[in-house]
Short mmCIF file of C-alpha atoms and ligand atoms in Angstrom, two decimals:
data_model
loop_
_atom_site.label_atom_id
_atom_site.label_comp_id
_atom_site.label_asym_id
_atom_site.label_seq_id
_atom_site.Cartn_x
_atom_site.Cartn_y
_atom_site.Cartn_z
CA MET A 1 7.81 -16.13 2.17
CA ASP A 2 5.27 -18.39 3.88
CA HIS A 3 4.99 -20.86 6.74
CA PHE A 4 4.13 -24.02 4.74
CA GLU A 5 7.10 -26.38 4.66
CA LEU A 6 8.05 -30.04 4.77
CA ARG A 7 9.09 -31.30 8.18
CA ASP A 8 10.08 -34.96 8.49
CA GLY A 9 8.64 -35.50 5.00
CA VAL A 10 5.19 -34.09 5.78
CA LEU A 11 3.86 -30.69 4.77
CA HIS A 12 3.19 -28.52 7.82
CA CYS A 13 1.48 -25.19 8.33
CA GLU A 14 3.71 -23.59 10.97
CA GLU A 15 4.09 -26.44 13.51
CA VAL A 16 0.93 -28.34 12.58
CA PRO A 17 1.00 -31.28 10.11
CA LEU A 18 -1.65 -30.70 7.43
CA ALA A 19 -2.49 -34.39 7.70
CA ASP A 20 -3.62 -33.87 11.33
CA ILE A 21 -6.03 -31.13 10.27
CA ALA A 22 -7.37 -33.22 7.38
CA ALA A 23 -7.88 -36.21 9.70
CA ALA A 24 -9.84 -34.13 12.20
CA VAL A 25 -11.84 -31.85 9.89
CA GLY A 26 -12.01 -33.86 6.67
CA THR A 27 -11.29 -32.62 3.17
CA PRO A 28 -11.40 -30.35 1.33
CA VAL A 29 -10.30 -27.77 3.91
CA TYR A 30 -8.68 -24.35 3.70
CA VAL A 31 -5.77 -23.80 6.10
CA TYR A 32 -4.39 -20.34 6.93
CA SER A 33 -1.15 -19.38 8.67
CA THR A 34 -1.35 -16.60 11.26
CA GLY A 35 2.44 -16.24 11.13
CA THR A 36 2.39 -15.57 7.39
CA ILE A 37 -0.45 -13.03 7.63
CA GLU A 38 1.27 -11.20 10.49
CA ARG A 39 4.59 -11.23 8.68
CA HIS A 40 3.11 -9.83 5.50
CA ALA A 41 1.25 -7.14 7.43
CA ARG A 42 4.53 -6.11 9.11
CA VAL A 43 6.52 -6.19 5.85
CA PHE A 44 3.89 -4.07 4.07
CA ARG A 45 3.68 -1.56 6.93
CA GLU A 46 7.47 -1.19 6.98
CA ALA A 47 7.56 -0.89 3.18
CA VAL A 48 5.25 2.14 3.16
CA ALA A 49 6.45 3.70 6.43
CA ALA A 50 8.48 6.31 4.55
CA THR A 51 5.24 7.78 3.16
CA GLY A 52 4.21 9.25 6.54
CA ASP A 53 1.28 7.85 8.51
CA PRO A 54 -0.71 5.96 5.86
CA LEU A 55 -3.98 4.12 6.44
CA ILE A 56 -3.54 0.51 5.38
CA ALA A 57 -7.02 -0.73 4.58
CA TYR A 58 -6.93 -4.47 3.90
CA ALA A 59 -9.10 -5.39 0.90
CA VAL A 60 -11.68 -7.58 2.65
CA LYS A 61 -12.78 -9.20 -0.62
CA ALA A 62 -9.49 -11.14 -0.74
CA ASN A 63 -10.40 -13.15 2.36
CA PRO A 64 -13.23 -12.01 4.65
CA ASN A 65 -12.95 -14.72 7.29
CA ALA A 66 -13.43 -13.17 10.75
CA ALA A 67 -10.19 -14.69 12.06
CA VAL A 68 -8.23 -13.14 9.18
CA LEU A 69 -9.90 -9.76 9.71
CA ALA A 70 -9.31 -9.87 13.46
CA THR A 71 -5.64 -10.78 12.97
CA LEU A 72 -5.19 -7.78 10.69
CA ALA A 73 -7.24 -5.45 12.92
CA ARG A 74 -4.86 -6.33 15.76
CA ALA A 75 -1.96 -5.47 13.47
CA GLY A 76 -3.48 -2.00 13.12
CA PHE A 77 -4.98 -2.46 9.66
CA GLY A 78 -8.21 -0.87 8.53
CA ALA A 79 -10.45 -2.31 5.82
CA ASP A 80 -11.41 -1.61 2.23
CA VAL A 81 -14.97 -2.87 1.77
CA VAL A 82 -17.18 -3.16 -1.30
CA SER A 83 -20.55 -4.06 0.22
CA GLY A 84 -22.64 -3.61 3.31
CA GLY A 85 -21.86 -7.22 4.15
CA GLU A 86 -18.10 -6.62 4.10
CA LEU A 87 -18.58 -3.47 6.19
CA GLN A 88 -20.51 -5.42 8.81
CA ARG A 89 -18.02 -8.30 8.83
CA ALA A 90 -15.10 -5.89 9.24
CA ARG A 91 -16.82 -4.08 12.12
CA ALA A 92 -17.79 -7.39 13.76
CA ALA A 93 -14.14 -8.52 13.62
CA GLY A 94 -12.97 -5.37 15.40
CA VAL A 95 -11.95 -3.01 12.58
CA ALA A 96 -12.53 0.59 13.70
CA ALA A 97 -15.06 2.47 11.52
CA ASP A 98 -12.69 5.39 11.05
CA LYS A 99 -10.24 3.01 9.33
CA ILE A 100 -12.75 1.81 6.72
CA VAL A 101 -12.97 2.94 3.10
CA PHE A 102 -15.93 1.93 0.93
CA SER A 103 -15.21 1.16 -2.75
CA GLY A 104 -17.44 -0.42 -5.38
CA VAL A 105 -19.45 0.71 -8.41
CA GLY A 106 -22.91 -0.25 -7.20
CA LYS A 107 -23.36 0.94 -3.62
CA THR A 108 -27.05 0.94 -2.77
CA GLU A 109 -28.72 3.63 -0.68
CA GLU A 110 -29.08 1.11 2.16
CA GLU A 111 -25.34 0.41 2.07
CA MET A 112 -24.57 4.13 1.95
CA ALA A 113 -26.76 4.72 4.99
CA LEU A 114 -25.11 1.88 6.89
CA ALA A 115 -21.65 3.29 6.19
CA CYS A 116 -22.72 6.88 6.96
CA MET A 117 -24.12 5.86 10.33
CA ALA A 118 -21.00 3.81 11.11
CA GLY A 119 -18.84 6.90 10.49
CA ILE A 120 -16.38 5.43 7.99
CA TYR A 121 -13.16 7.17 6.90
CA GLN A 122 -14.01 7.61 3.22
CA PHE A 123 -16.40 6.69 0.41
CA ASN A 124 -14.61 6.12 -2.88
CA LEU A 125 -17.18 7.38 -5.39
CA GLU A 126 -17.22 5.66 -8.75
CA SER A 127 -19.54 8.03 -10.65
CA GLU A 128 -21.26 11.43 -10.58
CA PRO A 129 -24.77 9.94 -9.99
CA GLU A 130 -23.35 8.04 -7.02
CA ALA A 131 -22.19 11.37 -5.55
CA GLU A 132 -25.72 12.80 -5.88
CA ALA A 133 -27.26 9.72 -4.29
CA LEU A 134 -24.80 9.65 -1.38
CA SER A 135 -25.36 13.34 -0.69
CA GLU A 136 -29.11 12.78 -0.48
CA VAL A 137 -28.65 9.84 1.90
CA ALA A 138 -26.24 11.79 4.10
CA VAL A 139 -28.53 14.86 4.27
CA ARG A 140 -31.46 12.64 5.23
CA LEU A 141 -29.37 11.22 8.07
CA GLY A 142 -28.02 14.61 9.15
CA ARG A 143 -24.46 13.65 8.20
CA ARG A 144 -21.72 14.73 5.80
CA ALA A 145 -20.04 11.85 4.02
CA PRO A 146 -16.25 12.12 3.47
CA VAL A 147 -15.58 11.32 -0.19
CA ALA A 148 -12.96 10.78 -2.87
CA PHE A 149 -13.57 10.11 -6.55
CA ARG A 150 -11.99 7.00 -7.98
CA ILE A 151 -10.15 8.01 -11.13
CA ASN A 152 -9.89 5.62 -14.06
CA PRO A 153 -6.44 6.54 -15.42
CA ASP A 154 -6.74 4.43 -18.60
CA VAL A 155 -3.58 2.51 -17.81
CA ASP A 156 -3.10 -1.11 -18.80
CA ALA A 157 -2.04 -2.94 -15.65
CA GLY A 158 -0.61 -5.82 -17.69
CA THR A 159 -2.59 -8.40 -15.75
CA HIS A 160 -5.41 -10.84 -16.63
CA ALA A 161 -8.27 -8.99 -18.38
CA LYS A 162 -10.76 -10.11 -15.73
CA ILE A 163 -8.79 -8.45 -12.91
CA SER A 164 -7.80 -5.35 -14.83
CA THR A 165 -9.74 -2.30 -13.57
CA GLY A 166 -7.93 0.83 -14.80
CA LYS A 167 -8.59 0.84 -18.56
CA SER A 168 -11.10 3.30 -19.98
CA GLU A 169 -13.39 0.46 -21.08
CA ASN A 170 -13.56 -0.98 -17.55
CA LYS A 171 -16.57 -0.09 -15.40
CA PHE A 172 -14.54 1.46 -12.59
CA GLY A 173 -14.09 5.13 -11.68
CA ILE A 174 -14.42 8.29 -13.77
CA PRO A 175 -12.01 9.43 -16.49
CA GLU A 176 -9.48 12.19 -15.71
CA ALA A 177 -11.22 14.42 -18.25
CA ARG A 178 -14.41 14.49 -16.14
CA ALA A 179 -12.65 14.87 -12.79
CA LEU A 180 -12.67 18.65 -12.45
CA ALA A 181 -16.38 18.97 -13.20
CA ALA A 182 -17.23 16.03 -10.92
CA TYR A 183 -15.27 17.51 -8.01
CA ARG A 184 -16.81 20.99 -8.53
CA ARG A 185 -20.32 19.52 -8.47
CA ALA A 186 -19.58 17.26 -5.47
CA SER A 187 -18.09 20.19 -3.51
CA ALA A 188 -21.41 21.99 -3.88
CA LEU A 189 -23.48 19.05 -2.60
CA PRO A 190 -24.67 19.55 0.99
CA GLY A 191 -24.16 15.96 2.14
CA LEU A 192 -20.57 15.53 0.95
CA GLU A 193 -17.20 16.51 2.38
CA VAL A 194 -14.72 16.24 -0.51
CA GLN A 195 -11.38 15.14 0.91
CA GLY A 196 -9.56 12.81 -1.46
CA ILE A 197 -8.79 11.04 -4.67
CA ALA A 198 -8.52 7.29 -5.34
CA VAL A 199 -7.18 4.87 -7.93
CA HIS A 200 -6.88 1.08 -8.32
CA ILE A 201 -5.82 -0.34 -11.68
CA GLY A 202 -5.99 -4.09 -11.13
CA SER A 203 -4.81 -7.11 -9.21
CA GLN A 204 -1.85 -9.53 -9.38
CA LEU A 205 0.39 -6.86 -10.89
CA MET A 206 3.84 -8.16 -11.79
CA ARG A 207 5.42 -4.80 -12.69
CA LEU A 208 5.53 -1.42 -10.95
CA GLU A 209 5.64 0.62 -14.14
CA PRO A 210 1.83 0.72 -14.79
CA LEU A 211 1.23 1.65 -11.15
CA GLU A 212 3.79 4.42 -11.37
CA ARG A 213 2.17 5.79 -14.53
CA ALA A 214 -1.26 5.78 -12.86
CA PHE A 215 0.08 7.43 -9.70
CA ALA A 216 1.81 10.14 -11.74
CA LYS A 217 -1.57 10.99 -13.28
CA ILE A 218 -3.10 11.17 -9.80
CA GLY A 219 -0.30 13.51 -8.67
CA ALA A 220 -0.97 15.84 -11.60
CA LEU A 221 -4.73 15.78 -10.87
CA ILE A 222 -4.17 16.65 -7.21
CA GLY A 223 -2.40 19.83 -8.38
CA GLU A 224 -5.20 20.71 -10.82
CA LEU A 225 -7.94 20.06 -8.28
CA ARG A 226 -6.23 22.16 -5.64
CA ALA A 227 -5.76 24.98 -8.14
CA ALA A 228 -9.53 24.81 -8.69
CA GLY A 229 -10.14 25.19 -4.97
CA CYS A 230 -10.68 21.54 -3.91
CA ASP A 231 -9.10 20.60 -0.61
CA ILE A 232 -7.47 17.22 -1.44
CA ARG A 233 -6.02 15.78 1.76
CA VAL A 234 -6.14 12.04 1.04
CA ALA A 235 -4.85 9.89 -1.85
CA ASP A 236 -5.96 6.25 -1.92
CA LEU A 237 -3.60 4.24 -4.12
CA GLY A 238 -5.56 0.98 -4.03
CA GLY A 239 -3.98 -2.46 -3.96
CA GLY A 240 -2.79 -4.75 -6.71
CA LEU A 241 0.69 -5.97 -5.83
CA GLY A 242 1.16 -9.50 -7.15
CA VAL A 243 2.28 -12.61 -5.29
CA PRO A 244 4.45 -15.49 -6.56
CA TYR A 245 2.15 -18.37 -7.54
CA ASP A 246 4.71 -20.27 -9.60
CA PRO A 247 8.10 -20.67 -7.91
CA ALA A 248 9.71 -21.18 -11.34
CA GLN A 249 8.70 -17.72 -12.54
CA GLU A 250 10.29 -14.37 -11.81
CA PRO A 251 8.74 -13.02 -8.59
CA PRO A 252 6.65 -9.83 -8.55
CA PRO A 253 8.12 -6.60 -7.15
CA SER A 254 8.58 -6.70 -3.39
CA PRO A 255 6.56 -4.51 -1.02
CA ALA A 256 9.82 -2.63 -0.30
CA GLU A 257 10.27 -1.82 -4.00
CA TYR A 258 6.61 -0.78 -4.22
CA GLY A 259 6.94 1.43 -1.10
CA ALA A 260 10.09 3.09 -2.45
CA MET A 261 8.35 3.85 -5.75
CA VAL A 262 5.34 5.35 -3.98
CA ALA A 263 7.53 7.43 -1.65
CA ARG A 264 9.35 8.84 -4.69
CA VAL A 265 6.25 9.56 -6.80
CA ALA A 266 4.12 10.97 -3.97
CA ARG A 267 6.93 12.92 -2.27
CA ASP A 268 5.39 16.36 -2.83
CA TRP A 269 1.72 15.49 -2.69
CA ASP A 270 1.17 16.61 0.91
CA VAL A 271 -1.66 14.13 1.54
CA ARG A 272 -2.37 11.18 3.79
CA LEU A 273 -1.95 8.04 1.71
CA VAL A 274 -4.31 5.08 1.86
CA PHE A 275 -3.32 1.61 0.64
CA GLU A 276 -5.74 -1.26 -0.04
CA PRO A 277 -3.59 -4.42 -0.23
CA GLY A 278 -5.39 -7.75 -0.38
CA ARG A 279 -3.65 -10.59 -2.15
CA VAL A 280 -0.15 -9.58 -1.05
CA ILE A 281 -1.22 -9.89 2.60
CA VAL A 282 -3.11 -13.20 2.52
CA GLY A 283 -2.36 -14.89 -0.83
CA ASN A 284 0.34 -17.28 0.22
CA ALA A 285 -0.92 -17.50 3.80
CA GLY A 286 -3.38 -20.18 2.73
CA ALA A 287 -3.53 -23.66 1.21
CA LEU A 288 -6.47 -25.78 0.11
CA VAL A 289 -5.96 -29.33 1.34
CA THR A 290 -7.78 -31.97 -0.66
CA ARG A 291 -7.72 -35.76 -0.98
CA VAL A 292 -7.18 -37.81 -4.11
CA VAL A 293 -10.43 -39.70 -4.77
CA ARG A 294 -9.01 -41.80 -7.60
CA VAL A 295 -6.59 -41.78 -10.47
CA LYS A 296 -8.08 -42.41 -13.90
CA GLU A 297 -6.27 -43.30 -17.08
CA GLY A 298 -6.35 -40.51 -19.68
CA ALA A 299 -5.72 -40.33 -23.43
CA GLY A 300 -2.34 -38.91 -22.49
CA ASP A 301 -1.55 -38.04 -18.89
CA PRO A 302 -3.62 -39.64 -16.12
CA PHE A 303 -6.42 -37.68 -14.41
CA VAL A 304 -5.83 -37.18 -10.70
CA ILE A 305 -9.35 -36.64 -9.36
CA VAL A 306 -9.41 -34.76 -6.06
CA ASP A 307 -12.30 -34.04 -3.69
CA ALA A 308 -12.02 -30.24 -4.14
CA GLY A 309 -13.81 -28.77 -7.12
CA MET A 310 -14.07 -25.52 -9.02
CA ASN A 311 -16.83 -24.57 -6.61
CA ASP A 312 -14.24 -24.59 -3.78
CA LEU A 313 -11.37 -22.93 -5.70
CA MET A 314 -12.65 -21.02 -8.67
CA ARG A 315 -9.51 -19.16 -9.74
CA PRO A 316 -8.23 -21.74 -12.27
CA SER A 317 -11.57 -21.95 -14.10
CA LEU A 318 -12.25 -18.20 -13.83
CA TYR A 319 -8.81 -16.75 -14.60
CA ASP A 320 -6.77 -19.72 -15.85
CA ALA A 321 -4.91 -19.26 -12.58
CA TRP A 322 -1.91 -21.44 -11.77
CA HIS A 323 -1.57 -22.95 -8.29
CA ASN A 324 1.39 -25.00 -7.14
CA ILE A 325 0.11 -28.49 -6.32
CA ARG A 326 2.07 -30.47 -3.74
CA ALA A 327 1.64 -33.87 -2.13
CA VAL A 328 1.29 -33.47 1.63
CA ALA A 329 3.58 -36.50 2.11
CA PRO A 330 5.61 -36.73 -1.12
CA ARG A 331 7.20 -40.06 -1.99
CA GLY A 332 9.96 -38.44 -4.02
CA ASN A 333 9.00 -39.34 -7.58
CA LYS A 334 7.37 -36.99 -10.09
CA VAL A 335 4.74 -37.63 -12.78
CA SER A 336 2.96 -35.61 -15.43
CA ALA A 337 -0.76 -35.47 -14.65
CA ASN A 338 -4.04 -33.60 -15.14
CA VAL A 339 -5.53 -32.55 -11.80
CA VAL A 340 -9.31 -32.25 -11.84
CA GLY A 341 -12.21 -31.96 -9.45
CA PRO A 342 -15.48 -33.92 -9.30
CA VAL A 343 -17.75 -31.14 -10.65
CA CYS A 344 -19.58 -31.86 -13.90
CA GLU A 345 -17.83 -29.21 -15.97
CA THR A 346 -14.75 -29.59 -18.14
CA GLY A 347 -13.70 -26.25 -16.63
CA ASP A 348 -13.30 -28.08 -13.31
CA THR A 349 -9.63 -28.57 -14.14
CA PHE A 350 -6.89 -27.34 -11.83
CA ALA A 351 -3.87 -28.31 -13.94
CA THR A 352 -3.15 -29.92 -17.30
CA GLY A 353 0.05 -31.83 -18.09
CA ARG A 354 1.49 -30.75 -14.75
CA SER A 355 4.79 -32.16 -13.50
CA MET A 356 3.91 -32.92 -9.91
CA ASP A 357 4.47 -35.30 -6.99
CA ASP A 358 3.24 -38.78 -7.81
CA VAL A 359 0.09 -39.45 -5.81
CA LEU A 360 -2.19 -42.40 -5.16
CA PRO A 361 -5.89 -42.58 -4.23
CA GLY A 362 -6.30 -41.50 -0.60
CA ASP A 363 -3.24 -39.24 -0.62
CA LEU A 364 -3.53 -35.63 0.50
CA VAL A 365 -2.63 -32.86 -1.90
CA ALA A 366 -2.28 -29.13 -1.19
CA PHE A 367 -3.10 -26.30 -3.58
CA MET A 368 -0.70 -23.60 -2.49
CA THR A 369 -1.20 -19.82 -2.42
CA ALA A 370 -4.91 -20.23 -1.82
CA GLY A 371 -5.37 -17.56 0.86
CA ALA A 372 -6.77 -14.86 -1.46
CA TYR A 373 -9.82 -14.88 -3.75
CA ALA A 374 -10.27 -18.56 -2.96
CA ALA A 375 -12.63 -19.63 -0.12
CA THR A 376 -14.45 -16.34 -0.49
CA MET A 377 -15.43 -17.14 -4.09
CA ALA A 378 -16.71 -20.62 -3.26
CA SER A 379 -20.19 -21.69 -4.25
CA THR A 380 -22.39 -24.71 -3.61
CA TYR A 381 -22.55 -25.71 -7.29
CA ASN A 382 -23.33 -29.41 -7.72
CA SER A 383 -24.86 -29.19 -4.18
CA ARG A 384 -21.41 -29.34 -2.65
CA PRO A 385 -21.43 -27.71 0.81
CA LEU A 386 -19.01 -24.83 1.44
CA THR A 387 -15.54 -25.89 2.56
CA PRO A 388 -14.43 -25.29 6.17
CA GLU A 389 -11.55 -22.97 7.06
CA VAL A 390 -8.86 -23.55 9.70
CA MET A 391 -6.44 -21.05 11.20
CA VAL A 392 -3.05 -22.13 12.55
CA SER A 393 -0.91 -20.23 15.03
CA GLY A 394 2.32 -21.96 16.05
CA ASN A 395 1.36 -25.41 17.30
CA ARG A 396 -2.30 -24.46 17.78
CA TRP A 397 -5.11 -24.60 15.26
CA ALA A 398 -8.83 -23.93 15.22
CA VAL A 399 -11.73 -24.28 12.83
CA VAL A 400 -12.63 -20.69 11.91
CA ARG A 401 -15.50 -21.63 9.62
CA ASP A 402 -17.51 -24.83 9.92
CA ARG A 403 -18.09 -27.12 6.99
CA GLN A 404 -21.56 -26.37 5.69
CA THR A 405 -23.93 -29.30 5.92
CA VAL A 406 -26.14 -30.67 3.16
CA GLU A 407 -29.03 -30.31 5.64
CA ALA A 408 -28.33 -26.56 5.78
CA LEU A 409 -28.43 -26.44 1.99
CA ILE A 410 -31.78 -28.24 1.93
CA ARG A 411 -33.18 -26.13 4.79
CA ALA A 412 -32.36 -22.88 2.95
CA ASP A 413 -34.82 -23.78 0.16
CA ARG A 414 -38.54 -23.14 0.64
CA MET A 415 -41.41 -25.09 -0.93
CA PRO A 416 -44.08 -22.87 -2.51
CA PRO A 417 -47.54 -23.52 -0.99
CA TRP A 418 -48.87 -25.29 -4.10
CA LEU A 419 -46.14 -27.91 -3.84
CA SER A 420 -46.17 -28.35 -0.07
CA GLU A 421 -49.99 -28.71 -0.10
CA ALA A 422 -49.77 -31.29 -2.88
CA GLN A 423 -47.12 -33.11 -0.89
CA GLN A 424 -49.39 -33.19 2.21
CA GLU A 425 -52.29 -34.53 0.14
CA THR A 426 -50.28 -37.44 -1.15
CA GLU A 427 -49.18 -38.35 2.38
N1 PLP B 1 -8.98 -2.10 -3.88
C1 PLP B 1 -9.93 -2.27 -4.83
C2 PLP B 1 -10.83 -1.14 -5.14
C3 PLP B 1 -10.04 -3.51 -5.49
O1 PLP B 1 -10.99 -3.68 -6.42
C4 PLP B 1 -9.15 -4.56 -5.15
C5 PLP B 1 -9.22 -5.85 -5.86
O2 PLP B 1 -9.25 -5.95 -7.05
C6 PLP B 1 -8.20 -4.33 -4.15
C7 PLP B 1 -8.14 -3.09 -3.54
C8 PLP B 1 -7.25 -5.39 -3.72
O3 PLP B 1 -6.42 -5.79 -4.73
P1 PLP B 1 -5.26 -6.83 -4.43
O4 PLP B 1 -5.85 -7.99 -3.74
O5 PLP B 1 -4.71 -7.14 -5.75
O6 PLP B 1 -4.25 -6.10 -3.57
#
């Protein structure tokens, strides 16, 4: 469920016409709905309420905008971060340090120190050498770092290969077979406080069965680790629940179904659960609004060329992702078209042979379900400045990230002395 709907023939975000935002801010522009984010946060919290008092740590990577983070911090969410930058953004937006978990395979010593000093809830360790390094950092700082190992359960999540993280060949976590030895060694390290276990098998999951299989393995490991003397008090079950991108396809399992499955599987674990939802909280809380630059005849279907490119919304070129594409003011007739951006790559294609609202040059078009893994993956490829972001709440809206300027792009480069001197000489 989201808060983007047609009112009087014009697509609105909550009570604000998208055309008003586009007129004021220009295009392309990302637009987020506070109502949708808050609703999803509430639905998720209620769905997992039967599991006790879990920590819900929003996966910041999905959408790290400060307004999004602050909205979720107010809703009581913590944060799952994967870099020092995400940690700092979460703290700056008001997320309490003791609600932050730190995942990621390549934490540097600087990032470890930052998180140690902040006093985060848990480090999710991805390897044995990482445990050694974190212990050394913590000892140097006079701290003990609370840790869990991320287990790679070798379960196929049944999602796109590039967002699958729980197969043995993926870079994430340690295999079950090494767990006991890794925990024994970590328990003996002076800078670590072993407290938990973690798992995350992938994103945009459309079935609960792989998750359930992975969680069952975690449950069995908790028993084995406790029998070996490890005090496991926390189980972090990651994120991964899918969202409906294509209204014509069967929807993913609901948060309520997910929560019921977890409550059943983890009933006897006697741990505090941590969840790291990202996409399911913000995915369909956002749309990318873009303008049709021109329509060009194709060999078959016409090319609808819009002013957003793969640098603004990378998911289709990266994962063959499907986004619903709607006219902001539909005229009622449908056409089959290829929707493409202006970037000089054939991969800059959002849809091929798509049945969609007929649009003309100058019309506004919205890419739906663009709240997660969208603006955050943007780049300046083709020297296209980063797209602004707008947050709506009821009948109010505000720019929550300015459009980058070309001047800022130019300013960020530096001339080496041999070129700037040569330039001065020719002047
Ligand atoms: N936790 C970890 C460790 C992740 O890598 C991810 C993303 O892949 C998430 C949570 C969030 O996943 P999702 O947005 O699918 O809920």
